[in-house]
Short mmCIF file of C-alpha atoms and ligand atoms in Angstrom, two decimals:
data_model
loop_
_atom_site.label_atom_id
_atom_site.label_comp_id
_atom_site.label_asym_id
_atom_site.label_seq_id
_atom_site.Cartn_x
_atom_site.Cartn_y
_atom_site.Cartn_z
CA MET A 15 68.72 133.84 104.08
CA PRO A 16 72.50 133.86 103.90
CA GLU A 17 73.87 133.04 100.40
CA LYS A 18 75.40 129.70 101.56
CA ASN A 19 72.15 128.40 102.99
CA ILE A 20 70.29 129.15 99.77
CA ARG A 21 72.81 126.97 97.93
CA LEU A 22 72.38 124.12 100.37
CA GLU A 23 68.59 124.38 100.06
CA VAL A 24 68.82 124.38 96.25
CA MET A 25 71.14 121.37 96.26
CA LYS A 26 68.77 119.53 98.57
CA ALA A 27 65.79 120.46 96.41
CA ILE A 28 67.38 119.09 93.29
CA GLU A 29 68.88 115.97 94.87
CA PRO A 30 65.92 113.71 94.18
CA GLN A 31 66.45 114.33 90.45
CA VAL A 32 70.11 113.27 90.54
CA GLU A 33 69.38 109.57 90.17
CA GLY A 34 67.55 110.40 86.96
CA PHE A 35 70.48 112.45 85.70
CA MET A 36 72.67 109.43 86.34
CA ASP A 37 70.38 107.27 84.22
CA SER A 38 70.35 109.79 81.43
CA PHE A 39 73.92 110.77 81.25
CA LEU A 40 76.07 107.89 82.53
CA LEU A 41 76.28 104.39 81.16
CA PRO A 42 75.93 101.11 83.06
CA VAL A 43 79.31 99.72 84.16
CA GLU A 44 78.61 96.40 82.44
CA ASP A 45 77.92 98.06 79.11
CA ILE A 46 80.46 100.88 78.78
CA TRP A 47 83.74 100.44 77.01
CA GLN A 48 86.89 99.49 78.97
CA PRO A 49 90.55 100.18 78.15
CA SER A 50 91.09 96.55 77.22
CA ASP A 51 88.67 96.90 74.34
CA PHE A 52 91.19 99.05 72.53
CA LEU A 53 94.58 97.69 73.58
CA PRO A 54 96.52 94.59 72.57
CA ASP A 55 95.26 91.65 74.57
CA SER A 56 98.17 90.40 76.72
CA GLU A 57 96.44 87.03 77.14
CA LYS A 58 96.68 86.32 73.45
CA ASP A 59 99.60 84.76 71.68
CA ASN A 60 99.74 87.50 69.08
CA PHE A 61 100.08 90.20 71.72
CA LEU A 62 103.70 91.09 70.68
CA GLU A 63 102.72 91.43 67.06
CA GLU A 64 99.90 93.74 68.01
CA VAL A 65 102.21 95.84 70.09
CA LYS A 66 104.63 95.99 67.19
CA GLU A 67 101.82 97.22 64.95
CA LEU A 68 100.91 99.88 67.53
CA ARG A 69 104.51 101.07 67.75
CA GLY A 70 104.75 101.18 63.96
CA GLU A 71 101.64 103.32 63.62
CA SER A 72 102.96 105.68 66.37
CA LYS A 73 106.00 106.58 64.33
CA GLU A 74 104.02 108.82 62.05
CA LEU A 75 103.09 111.20 64.84
CA GLY A 76 105.19 114.27 65.62
CA TYR A 77 106.61 115.98 68.67
CA ASP A 78 103.79 118.47 69.27
CA PHE A 79 101.29 115.65 68.98
CA TRP A 80 102.93 113.62 71.63
CA VAL A 81 103.39 116.58 74.01
CA THR A 82 99.66 117.31 73.74
CA MET A 83 98.72 113.69 74.15
CA VAL A 84 101.00 113.39 77.20
CA ALA A 85 99.55 116.49 78.85
CA ASP A 86 96.04 115.27 78.13
CA THR A 87 96.95 111.94 79.76
CA ILE A 88 98.45 113.57 82.82
CA THR A 89 95.40 115.79 83.20
CA GLU A 90 93.23 112.63 83.19
CA GLU A 91 95.60 110.89 85.56
CA ALA A 92 95.14 113.62 88.20
CA LEU A 93 91.59 112.43 88.74
CA PRO A 94 92.04 111.97 92.52
CA THR A 95 92.38 115.75 92.77
CA TYR A 96 89.08 116.28 90.99
CA GLU A 97 87.10 113.69 92.95
CA SER A 98 88.34 114.98 96.30
CA TRP A 99 87.58 118.54 95.25
CA LEU A 100 84.04 117.77 94.19
CA MET A 101 83.30 115.67 97.25
CA ASP A 102 84.06 118.73 99.30
CA VAL A 103 81.52 120.98 97.55
CA GLU A 104 78.57 122.36 99.49
CA GLY A 105 75.61 119.98 99.24
CA ILE A 106 77.69 117.06 98.05
CA ASP A 107 77.91 114.90 101.10
CA GLN A 108 79.35 111.45 101.52
CA HIS A 109 78.84 111.41 105.29
CA GLY A 110 76.00 113.36 106.86
CA GLU A 111 72.61 112.15 108.00
CA ASN A 112 71.88 110.67 104.59
CA LYS A 113 74.83 108.52 103.47
CA ARG A 114 73.03 107.92 100.19
CA ASN A 115 73.31 111.50 99.12
CA GLY A 116 72.52 111.58 95.38
CA TRP A 117 75.21 114.14 94.58
CA ALA A 118 77.90 112.06 96.24
CA LYS A 119 76.74 109.06 94.22
CA TRP A 120 76.96 111.15 91.09
CA VAL A 121 80.53 112.19 91.90
CA ARG A 122 81.57 108.56 92.49
CA ALA A 123 79.98 107.27 89.28
CA TRP A 124 81.38 110.20 87.24
CA THR A 125 84.86 109.46 88.71
CA ALA A 126 84.51 105.81 87.87
CA GLU A 127 83.80 106.71 84.20
CA GLU A 128 86.66 109.28 84.08
CA ASN A 129 89.11 106.82 85.61
CA ARG A 130 89.12 104.80 82.37
CA HIS A 131 90.48 107.78 80.40
CA GLY A 132 93.87 108.08 82.12
CA ASP A 133 94.10 104.30 82.25
CA VAL A 134 93.73 103.70 78.52
CA LEU A 135 95.87 106.69 77.52
CA ASN A 136 98.65 105.71 79.93
CA LYS A 137 98.80 102.17 78.65
CA TYR A 138 98.85 103.35 75.10
CA LEU A 139 101.73 105.79 75.76
CA TYR A 140 103.68 103.09 77.54
CA LEU A 141 103.32 100.70 74.60
CA SER A 142 103.97 103.36 71.94
CA GLY A 143 107.62 103.69 72.82
CA ARG A 144 107.51 107.38 71.86
CA VAL A 145 107.59 109.00 75.24
CA ASN A 146 109.61 109.07 78.45
CA MET A 147 107.32 107.28 80.90
CA ARG A 148 109.43 108.07 83.98
CA GLU A 149 109.26 111.82 83.28
CA ILE A 150 105.50 111.54 82.71
CA GLU A 151 105.10 109.68 85.95
CA ILE A 152 107.00 112.27 87.83
CA THR A 153 104.85 115.04 86.44
CA THR A 154 101.70 113.13 87.31
CA GLN A 155 102.88 112.58 90.88
CA HIS A 156 103.75 116.32 91.09
CA LEU A 157 100.37 117.35 89.74
CA ILE A 158 98.40 115.21 92.17
CA SER A 159 100.59 116.38 95.02
CA ASP A 160 100.30 120.01 93.99
CA GLY A 161 96.51 119.83 93.65
CA PHE A 162 94.71 122.78 91.98
CA ASP A 163 92.76 125.90 92.65
CA ILE A 164 90.14 126.49 90.00
CA GLY A 165 88.59 129.44 91.88
CA THR A 166 85.29 127.76 92.56
CA ASP A 167 85.71 127.42 96.33
CA ARG A 168 83.13 124.98 97.74
CA ASP A 169 80.34 126.62 95.80
CA PRO A 170 78.25 124.08 93.83
CA TYR A 171 77.08 126.75 91.35
CA LYS A 172 80.66 127.74 90.47
CA ASN A 173 81.81 124.22 90.36
CA PHE A 174 79.10 123.17 88.00
CA VAL A 175 79.90 126.10 85.73
CA TYR A 176 83.50 124.96 85.79
CA THR A 177 82.64 121.29 84.99
CA SER A 178 80.11 122.32 82.26
CA PHE A 179 82.90 124.33 80.60
CA GLN A 180 85.73 121.90 81.19
CA GLU A 181 84.03 118.77 80.05
CA LEU A 182 83.31 120.41 76.70
CA ALA A 183 86.88 121.57 76.48
CA THR A 184 88.17 118.05 77.01
CA ASN A 185 85.67 116.80 74.48
CA ILE A 186 87.07 119.16 71.89
CA SER A 187 90.71 118.39 72.61
CA HIS A 188 90.36 114.53 72.65
CA LYS A 189 88.23 114.69 69.54
CA ARG A 190 90.88 116.70 67.63
CA VAL A 191 93.75 114.55 68.85
CA GLY A 192 91.81 111.55 67.58
CA LEU A 193 91.19 113.07 64.20
CA MET A 194 94.90 113.88 63.84
CA ALA A 195 95.83 110.34 64.75
CA LYS A 196 93.38 108.95 62.26
CA LYS A 197 94.68 111.29 59.52
CA LYS A 198 98.19 109.89 60.09
CA GLY A 199 96.86 106.38 59.65
CA ASN A 200 96.68 105.54 63.36
CA ALA A 201 93.15 104.09 63.49
CA LEU A 202 93.41 102.58 66.91
CA LEU A 203 94.51 105.80 68.65
CA GLY A 204 91.92 107.67 66.70
CA LYS A 205 89.18 105.40 67.91
CA MET A 206 90.41 105.57 71.48
CA CYS A 207 90.44 109.34 71.59
CA THR A 208 87.04 109.65 69.87
CA ILE A 209 85.42 107.31 72.35
CA ILE A 210 86.95 109.26 75.30
CA ALA A 211 85.59 112.43 73.67
CA GLY A 212 82.13 110.76 73.69
CA ASP A 213 82.31 110.28 77.46
CA GLU A 214 83.29 113.89 77.98
CA MET A 215 80.31 115.04 75.88
CA ARG A 216 77.89 113.06 78.04
CA HIS A 217 79.48 114.56 81.17
CA HIS A 218 79.18 118.02 79.65
CA LEU A 219 75.52 117.53 78.90
CA ALA A 220 74.94 116.41 82.48
CA TYR A 221 76.71 119.30 84.14
CA ARG A 222 75.00 121.87 81.92
CA GLU A 223 71.77 120.27 82.90
CA PHE A 224 72.60 120.67 86.61
CA VAL A 225 73.24 124.42 86.01
CA LYS A 226 69.98 124.73 84.01
CA THR A 227 68.10 123.14 86.83
CA ILE A 228 69.71 125.46 89.40
CA LEU A 229 68.77 128.40 87.12
CA GLY A 230 65.14 127.39 87.63
CA GLU A 231 65.55 127.53 91.42
CA ASP A 232 67.88 130.46 92.00
CA PRO A 233 68.46 132.33 88.72
CA SER A 234 70.21 135.40 90.29
CA GLY A 235 72.59 133.36 92.41
CA MET A 236 73.41 131.10 89.48
CA ILE A 237 74.04 133.82 87.01
CA LEU A 238 76.28 135.74 89.47
CA ALA A 239 78.29 132.56 89.96
CA PHE A 240 78.65 132.11 86.17
CA ALA A 241 79.77 135.70 85.64
CA ASP A 242 82.22 135.42 88.53
CA MET A 243 83.80 132.34 86.99
CA MET A 244 84.15 133.96 83.60
CA LYS A 245 85.77 137.13 85.16
CA LYS A 246 88.32 134.93 86.80
CA LYS A 247 88.70 132.91 83.55
CA ILE A 248 88.25 129.21 83.48
CA VAL A 249 91.72 127.74 84.22
CA MET A 250 92.57 124.31 83.02
CA PRO A 251 92.65 121.53 85.65
CA ALA A 252 96.39 121.00 84.86
CA HIS A 253 97.34 124.58 85.43
CA PHE A 254 99.92 123.54 88.08
CA LEU A 255 101.67 121.22 85.58
CA ARG A 256 105.43 120.94 86.08
CA GLU A 257 108.22 118.73 84.88
CA SER A 258 110.86 117.07 87.02
CA GLY A 259 112.96 119.71 88.66
CA GLY A 260 110.56 122.47 87.67
CA VAL A 261 108.38 124.78 89.74
CA ILE A 262 104.59 124.58 90.07
CA GLY A 263 102.88 125.58 86.86
CA ALA A 264 106.06 126.12 84.82
CA ALA A 265 105.09 123.54 82.14
CA PHE A 266 101.53 124.62 81.72
CA GLU A 267 102.02 127.62 79.55
CA ASN A 268 104.35 125.72 77.19
CA PHE A 269 101.79 123.01 76.91
CA SER A 270 99.01 125.50 76.21
CA ASN A 271 101.06 127.06 73.44
CA CYS A 272 101.64 123.63 72.00
CA ALA A 273 97.89 122.77 71.99
CA GLN A 274 97.17 126.19 70.50
CA ARG A 275 99.79 125.72 67.72
CA LEU A 276 98.43 122.28 66.91
CA GLY A 277 94.87 123.61 66.91
CA VAL A 278 93.81 121.04 69.52
CA TYR A 279 92.43 123.58 72.00
CA THR A 280 92.49 127.25 71.10
CA ALA A 281 91.44 130.66 72.40
CA GLN A 282 88.66 130.46 69.80
CA ASP A 283 87.37 127.22 71.37
CA TYR A 284 87.21 128.93 74.73
CA ILE A 285 84.94 131.59 73.20
CA ASP A 286 82.82 129.02 71.34
CA ILE A 287 82.22 127.06 74.62
CA LEU A 288 81.08 130.26 76.32
CA ARG A 289 78.69 130.99 73.43
CA LYS A 290 77.24 127.53 73.68
CA LEU A 291 76.71 127.80 77.40
CA ASN A 292 75.13 131.28 77.06
CA ALA A 293 72.82 129.79 74.40
CA TYR A 294 71.85 126.64 76.33
CA TRP A 295 71.15 128.48 79.54
CA ASP A 296 69.34 131.18 77.55
CA VAL A 297 71.25 133.81 79.51
CA GLU A 298 70.06 136.63 77.24
CA ASN A 299 66.44 136.06 78.11
CA LEU A 300 66.77 135.56 81.82
CA ARG A 301 64.25 137.74 83.71
CA SER A 302 63.24 138.35 87.31
CA LEU A 303 66.84 138.85 88.38
CA SER A 304 68.24 141.01 91.07
CA GLU A 305 69.79 144.26 89.91
CA GLU A 306 73.27 142.88 90.45
CA ALA A 307 72.34 139.68 88.52
CA GLU A 308 71.02 141.74 85.60
CA LYS A 309 74.36 143.40 85.32
CA ALA A 310 76.03 139.91 85.42
CA ARG A 311 73.70 138.74 82.68
CA ASP A 312 74.53 141.69 80.46
CA TYR A 313 78.28 141.12 81.04
CA LEU A 314 77.96 137.49 80.02
CA VAL A 315 75.94 138.31 76.85
CA LYS A 316 78.61 140.72 75.69
CA LEU A 317 81.59 138.72 76.76
CA PRO A 318 82.08 136.45 73.71
CA ALA A 319 82.41 139.42 71.32
CA ARG A 320 84.76 141.11 73.75
CA LEU A 321 86.96 138.01 73.94
CA GLU A 322 86.95 137.74 70.16
CA ARG A 323 88.50 141.20 69.93
CA ILE A 324 91.13 140.26 72.53
CA SER A 325 91.94 136.98 70.87
CA GLU A 326 92.63 138.62 67.53
CA ARG A 327 95.57 140.33 69.15
CA MET A 328 96.94 137.28 70.92
CA LYS A 329 100.21 135.76 69.70
CA PHE A 330 101.61 132.33 70.33
CA PRO A 331 105.28 131.56 70.20
CA GLU A 332 106.27 129.35 67.24
CA ASP A 333 109.37 127.93 68.85
CA GLN A 334 109.03 124.47 70.30
CA TYR A 335 109.90 124.26 73.93
CA ARG A 336 111.44 120.91 74.63
CA PHE A 337 109.59 118.90 77.19
CA LYS A 338 111.33 116.07 78.98
CA TRP A 339 108.34 113.84 78.30
CA VAL A 340 109.14 113.41 74.63
CA GLU A 341 112.53 112.78 73.09
CA ALA A 342 113.72 115.59 70.91
CA ASN A 343 114.66 113.18 68.11
CA GLY A 344 110.84 112.68 67.78
CA MET A 345 110.55 116.34 66.62
CA ILE A 346 109.03 116.94 63.17
FE1 LIG B 404 88.21 112.54 81.04
FE1 LIG B 405 85.85 114.80 81.79
#
């Protein structure tokens, strides 16, 4: 059977389980937190005092912090790109004979949860008074317009490897930003980022379960897809990031350096995520693989140690590139 058809068959075979995945890993709309739970309530008379307090607390946070927070927000705000990309994946079908395709339902419900992240962060940034909202909005519009290419094609296996990896990466970075905010006495922002990180963790657990389930159906195909993604490297969803007047992707490297310097998301985190995925999918002990897949398995098992050796030699520039999103007088 051609490779593509196997993937479609596997996606169809797993589809009846997707509803159960939604129950286990997503929360009911009526119960889950909303941005308003964390932000000053504009219906209340003390709204302006609360905003004042928020702005006061924001003063303690430095330039690198805001750059990272802005880039995280913009990454979340480019959600339309991710939803349209996933809807186009083989086996995820919002049209077709069965309009109630479980995978399409999953993508919509996942998007609906994700949508709250950009919403709450954007409103917070706007109220904080520490960032240039117009520049941020221009970057966001560019990013959605530029789209992305994460090297997964329409392959569900590769896409689920990507999302398993990426959801954990965002969990780490939101969690660290939250901790930093808390340390500087900004309890509200700390809470907000921590609760976003909690969503990302649930999503990570779901996607890694999708992969595990696929491994049960088509271990060779799945492991080849995993190895292929790691050979290409997992690029961040905002890898096309640019500022006003800039070219596609120009701002991304500067942002990565910033996140690395701040310790919000580092080369070591990348390796740790890979180790965790290898362990959960028990890659080392996968048997009954094709010859090619056995090679892919061995490559994946050795990869973390190899990346450790490379990362020891990596250097990150100390100088602070000046983003248009954050005023230079906010530099610490
Ligand atoms: Fe998110
Ligand atoms: Fe996410």
